[in-house]
Amino acid sequence: MIVGIDLGTTNSLVACYTEEGPKIIPNRLGKNLTPSVVSVDEEGTIYVGETAQERMSLYPDTVAMTFKRSMGSERTYTLSGKKYLPEELSSFVLRALKEDAEEYLGQPVTEAVISVPAYFDDQRRKATKRAGELAGLKVERMVSEPTAAAIAYGLYEKQEDTRFLVFDLGGGTFDVSILELFQNILEVRAVAGDNYLGGEDFTRILEKLFLSKVGIDGNNLSAKEQVRLYRCVEEAKRKLNDKSEITISCLLGEEIKEAQIRTKEYEAACEELFTKIRQPVQRSLSDAGLSLRDIDQVVLIGGATRLQICRDFFIRLFRKFPNTSINPDEAVALGAAIQAAMKERRQEVQEMILTDVCSFTLGTEVVMEYGDGVVESGHYSPIIERNTVIPASKTSRFYTARENQEKISIRILQGESRFARNNLYLGELEVEVPKGPKGQEAVDVTYTYDINSLLEVEVKVISTGASRKMIIKGAQNTMTEEEIVKRMEELSYLKIQLRDQEENKLALLKAERMYEESIGDRRMELDFAIRRFEEALRSGDRSQADTERKSLYRVMDED
């Protein structure tokens, strides 16, 4: 059976699809939430969830938490003298969820759809897939957390023709996604986020306030005192929701320290975090070409959205009350369960079609030459921009940068930095070019990206016609070589340049003819519409080209 799993920074959940719809599976303690906490004792016994959490107060050096934030990195956690990678710790949580699901369902669970933050790059997704495999789960599909939540709201609650802004503030990560549900098609319009911002940061702000008031340097606290303080502050944070002031008391050393903190005071201290939250919201709206007025519903998910100061901030930011009709802690897991049912081709959910976008820009490294003759290497040239609806294919032309250059290397990168070194390296292709003056030889580099996380890179030498190809598979892709070849053949239509497509050639020819036959204002209107259409064709954006072609025809059809 396939289950849906929300592998969270603070808590994790597992869900399944039943005749009544998606359902959260309770853990062995009868609770829906399993804390994403792992402890290993000196005998090598592994504890997960609340048991591990309780051990934190007694044996803090044997416990790890918030390791999802380091997923895909080389950071290690030392527990009882043994080092563990973040994906290994995550696998312990996933195995516990798997065992709970098998006990509840009375049958083996062999596969899972696992949710990941929308802004997780390929490296982090690969680490998540490895964690699933270490837990004994087949992970063929991952779903972005905001997308999973939108699926839950859109399909589970049958809310048709809705444009969602999904605001996902979990324990350690923050995502914002804009999605549109129209006639059973759920289209992701844009994603943005911060992998290092979440509820944990709001807890740390309150902790700093408390330490400041009692005059203690947090660096001087022992490991046990740090754990004790964190527990006290986390509990106090929840009480702020219905009080204007709270008292935090904590035993530090041999003395109970106490301080009063007002809600307004705490809210002001969190202003820096709110500023960080605004940026991805604004970027996602800009990338989608929308304003807040265009959003029908703002959906809140993630445990941190329960904080009243956060909800007050959301209302001010979005100028509308957010939708929280589904438990914010459970929406992602429910959506993942629906996605699992889609993968099983369950009849109840078969009608939903899901489109996605490229979360990160894909490009290559280039050399830049400035007007004063200065040449600077290491720059990043985007080819497929982030939030491009996929599948997509884009081509860029690059020229030799040195005299008598014999080879051109295309380093395949993923990321948003203008400097190549700051982006994620995916692979490299090299082609030979005839020797000649600098800038004489050129290559066309075509990136074709598919919803199955397939990236095909083709480099073609203009003068000789020689070409090389490379296919990079994403973390969740398990397609065979034959399936990959077949899929790329299906996408070959995307590689035809927009200007060369029949409908675009016809529109341009007709417009040119009408321009020659017109005079005065009519000719100026046609010229403006033609130039806009040609600009859209040059951009390589099919959606924009379609829009401008229709606009050109409207101008041509005017009497």
mmCIF file of N, CA and C in Angstrom, residues 2-50:
data_model
loop_
_atom_site.group_PDB
_atom_site.id
_atom_site.type_symbol
_atom_site.label_atom_id
_atom_site.label_comp_id
_atom_site.label_asym_id
_atom_site.label_seq_id
_atom_site.Cartn_x
_atom_site.Cartn_y
_atom_site.Cartn_z
ATOM 1 N N ILE A 2 0.393 2.322 -0.614
ATOM 2 C CA ILE A 2 1.110 3.591 -0.642
ATOM 3 C C ILE A 2 0.469 4.544 0.377
ATOM 4 N N VAL A 3 1.299 5.131 1.224
ATOM 5 C CA VAL A 3 0.806 6.107 2.196
ATOM 6 C C VAL A 3 1.404 7.476 1.878
ATOM 7 N N GLY A 4 0.822 8.505 2.473
ATOM 8 C CA GLY A 4 1.363 9.859 2.343
ATOM 9 C C GLY A 4 2.033 10.245 3.650
ATOM 10 N N ILE A 5 3.226 10.816 3.567
ATOM 11 C CA ILE A 5 3.976 11.188 4.773
ATOM 12 C C ILE A 5 4.384 12.655 4.716
ATOM 13 N N ASP A 6 4.096 13.364 5.784
ATOM 14 C CA ASP A 6 4.599 14.723 5.974
ATOM 15 C C ASP A 6 5.789 14.607 6.910
ATOM 16 N N LEU A 7 7.001 14.661 6.335
ATOM 17 C CA LEU A 7 8.229 14.579 7.123
ATOM 18 C C LEU A 7 8.592 15.996 7.541
ATOM 19 N N GLY A 8 8.212 16.365 8.747
ATOM 20 C CA GLY A 8 8.360 17.748 9.178
ATOM 21 C C GLY A 8 9.608 18.003 9.995
ATOM 22 N N THR A 9 9.926 19.279 10.179
ATOM 23 C CA THR A 9 11.069 19.670 10.991
ATOM 24 C C THR A 9 10.797 19.426 12.465
ATOM 25 N N THR A 10 9.585 19.759 12.906
ATOM 26 C CA THR A 10 9.215 19.622 14.314
ATOM 27 C C THR A 10 8.393 18.367 14.555
ATOM 28 N N ASN A 11 7.396 18.142 13.704
ATOM 29 C CA ASN A 11 6.538 16.954 13.832
ATOM 30 C C ASN A 11 6.345 16.299 12.474
ATOM 31 N N SER A 12 6.085 14.989 12.482
ATOM 32 C CA SER A 12 5.817 14.244 11.252
ATOM 33 C C SER A 12 4.513 13.476 11.397
ATOM 34 N N LEU A 13 3.868 13.225 10.237
ATOM 35 C CA LEU A 13 2.586 12.510 10.226
ATOM 36 C C LEU A 13 2.542 11.552 9.052
ATOM 37 N N VAL A 14 1.705 10.524 9.176
ATOM 38 C CA VAL A 14 1.469 9.592 8.077
ATOM 39 C C VAL A 14 -0.042 9.495 7.871
ATOM 40 N N ALA A 15 -0.470 9.407 6.625
ATOM 41 C CA ALA A 15 -1.903 9.360 6.308
ATOM 42 C C ALA A 15 -2.153 8.360 5.190
ATOM 43 N N CYS A 16 -3.397 7.907 5.103
ATOM 44 C CA CYS A 16 -3.786 6.983 4.034
ATOM 45 C C CYS A 16 -5.096 7.462 3.429
ATOM 46 N N TYR A 17 -5.430 6.913 2.264
ATOM 47 C CA TYR A 17 -6.697 7.281 1.616
ATOM 48 C C TYR A 17 -7.710 6.162 1.841
ATOM 49 N N THR A 18 -8.877 6.530 2.361
ATOM 50 C CA THR A 18 -9.921 5.552 2.661
ATOM 51 C C THR A 18 -11.173 5.863 1.844
ATOM 52 N N GLU A 19 -12.197 5.071 2.013
ATOM 53 C CA GLU A 19 -13.463 5.305 1.299
ATOM 54 C C GLU A 19 -14.073 6.644 1.693
ATOM 55 N N GLU A 20 -13.760 7.112 2.923
ATOM 56 C CA GLU A 20 -14.292 8.400 3.383
ATOM 57 C C GLU A 20 -13.377 9.574 3.011
ATOM 58 N N GLY A 21 -12.241 9.272 2.360
ATOM 59 C CA GLY A 21 -11.285 10.318 2.014
ATOM 60 C C GLY A 21 -9.979 10.111 2.755
ATOM 61 N N PRO A 22 -9.088 11.109 2.748
ATOM 62 C CA PRO A 22 -7.800 10.952 3.415
ATOM 63 C C PRO A 22 -7.961 10.945 4.928
ATOM 64 N N LYS A 23 -7.115 10.158 5.600
ATOM 65 C CA LYS A 23 -7.230 10.018 7.048
ATOM 66 C C LYS A 23 -5.841 9.943 7.674
ATOM 67 N N ILE A 24 -5.648 10.690 8.762
ATOM 68 C CA ILE A 24 -4.391 10.632 9.499
ATOM 69 C C ILE A 24 -4.330 9.327 10.276
ATOM 70 N N ILE A 25 -3.192 8.658 10.241
ATOM 71 C CA ILE A 25 -3.001 7.413 10.977
ATOM 72 C C ILE A 25 -2.358 7.745 12.328
ATOM 73 N N PRO A 26 -3.005 7.378 13.443
ATOM 74 C CA PRO A 26 -2.412 7.672 14.749
ATOM 75 C C PRO A 26 -1.162 6.820 14.995
ATOM 76 N N ASN A 27 -0.233 7.362 15.779
ATOM 77 C CA ASN A 27 0.968 6.594 16.097
ATOM 78 C C ASN A 27 0.699 5.614 17.241
ATOM 79 N N ARG A 28 1.734 4.953 17.694
ATOM 80 C CA ARG A 28 1.567 3.903 18.714
ATOM 81 C C ARG A 28 1.071 4.442 20.048
ATOM 82 N N LEU A 29 1.158 5.764 20.237
ATOM 83 C CA LEU A 29 0.645 6.392 21.456
ATOM 84 C C LEU A 29 -0.770 6.936 21.255
ATOM 85 N N GLY A 30 -1.333 6.689 20.068
ATOM 86 C CA GLY A 30 -2.681 7.149 19.776
ATOM 87 C C GLY A 30 -2.760 8.610 19.380
ATOM 88 N N LYS A 31 -1.613 9.225 19.046
ATOM 89 C CA LYS A 31 -1.577 10.645 18.678
ATOM 90 C C LYS A 31 -1.272 10.805 17.193
ATOM 91 N N ASN A 32 -1.778 11.881 16.610
ATOM 92 C CA ASN A 32 -1.559 12.115 15.178
ATOM 93 C C ASN A 32 -0.157 12.625 14.868
ATOM 94 N N LEU A 33 0.389 13.430 15.788
ATOM 95 C CA LEU A 33 1.709 14.018 15.559
ATOM 96 C C LEU A 33 2.804 13.193 16.224
ATOM 97 N N THR A 34 3.857 12.907 15.459
ATOM 98 C CA THR A 34 5.048 12.249 16.000
ATOM 99 C C THR A 34 6.193 13.260 15.956
ATOM 100 N N PRO A 35 6.696 13.714 17.107
ATOM 101 C CA PRO A 35 7.806 14.668 17.091
ATOM 102 C C PRO A 35 8.990 14.134 16.285
ATOM 103 N N SER A 36 9.578 14.989 15.454
ATOM 104 C CA SER A 36 10.734 14.587 14.635
ATOM 105 C C SER A 36 11.994 14.705 15.482
ATOM 106 N N VAL A 37 12.056 13.861 16.469
ATOM 107 C CA VAL A 37 13.157 13.853 17.428
ATOM 108 C C VAL A 37 13.677 12.425 17.536
ATOM 109 N N VAL A 38 15.005 12.277 17.551
ATOM 110 C CA VAL A 38 15.628 10.953 17.619
ATOM 111 C C VAL A 38 16.652 10.939 18.749
ATOM 112 N N SER A 39 16.679 9.840 19.487
ATOM 113 C CA SER A 39 17.683 9.651 20.529
ATOM 114 C C SER A 39 18.283 8.257 20.387
ATOM 115 N N VAL A 40 19.578 8.149 20.647
ATOM 116 C CA VAL A 40 20.272 6.855 20.602
ATOM 117 C C VAL A 40 21.046 6.692 21.904
ATOM 118 N N ASP A 41 20.768 5.601 22.646
ATOM 119 C CA ASP A 41 21.486 5.404 23.906
ATOM 120 C C ASP A 41 22.815 4.686 23.679
ATOM 121 N N GLU A 42 23.538 4.432 24.757
ATOM 122 C CA GLU A 42 24.883 3.852 24.646
ATOM 123 C C GLU A 42 24.866 2.429 24.098
ATOM 124 N N GLU A 43 23.728 1.732 24.244
ATOM 125 C CA GLU A 43 23.611 0.371 23.710
ATOM 126 C C GLU A 43 23.202 0.368 22.236
ATOM 127 N N GLY A 44 22.954 1.546 21.690
ATOM 128 C CA GLY A 44 22.555 1.640 20.295
ATOM 129 C C GLY A 44 21.058 1.559 20.080
ATOM 130 N N THR A 45 20.283 1.562 21.165
ATOM 131 C CA THR A 45 18.816 1.545 21.043
ATOM 132 C C THR A 45 18.336 2.904 20.539
ATOM 133 N N ILE A 46 17.434 2.862 19.556
ATOM 134 C CA ILE A 46 16.945 4.092 18.931
ATOM 135 C C ILE A 46 15.563 4.436 19.477
ATOM 136 N N TYR A 47 15.397 5.688 19.876
ATOM 137 C CA TYR A 47 14.106 6.187 20.357
ATOM 138 C C TYR A 47 13.641 7.286 19.408
ATOM 139 N N VAL A 48 12.345 7.276 19.101
ATOM 140 C CA VAL A 48 11.785 8.262 18.173
ATOM 141 C C VAL A 48 10.539 8.893 18.777
ATOM 142 N N GLY A 49 10.341 10.164 18.530
ATOM 143 C CA GLY A 49 9.098 10.834 18.929
ATOM 144 C C GLY A 49 9.130 11.331 20.362
ATOM 145 N N GLU A 50 8.000 11.176 21.063
ATOM 146 C CA GLU A 50 7.880 11.709 22.420
ATOM 147 C C GLU A 50 8.873 11.077 23.382
#
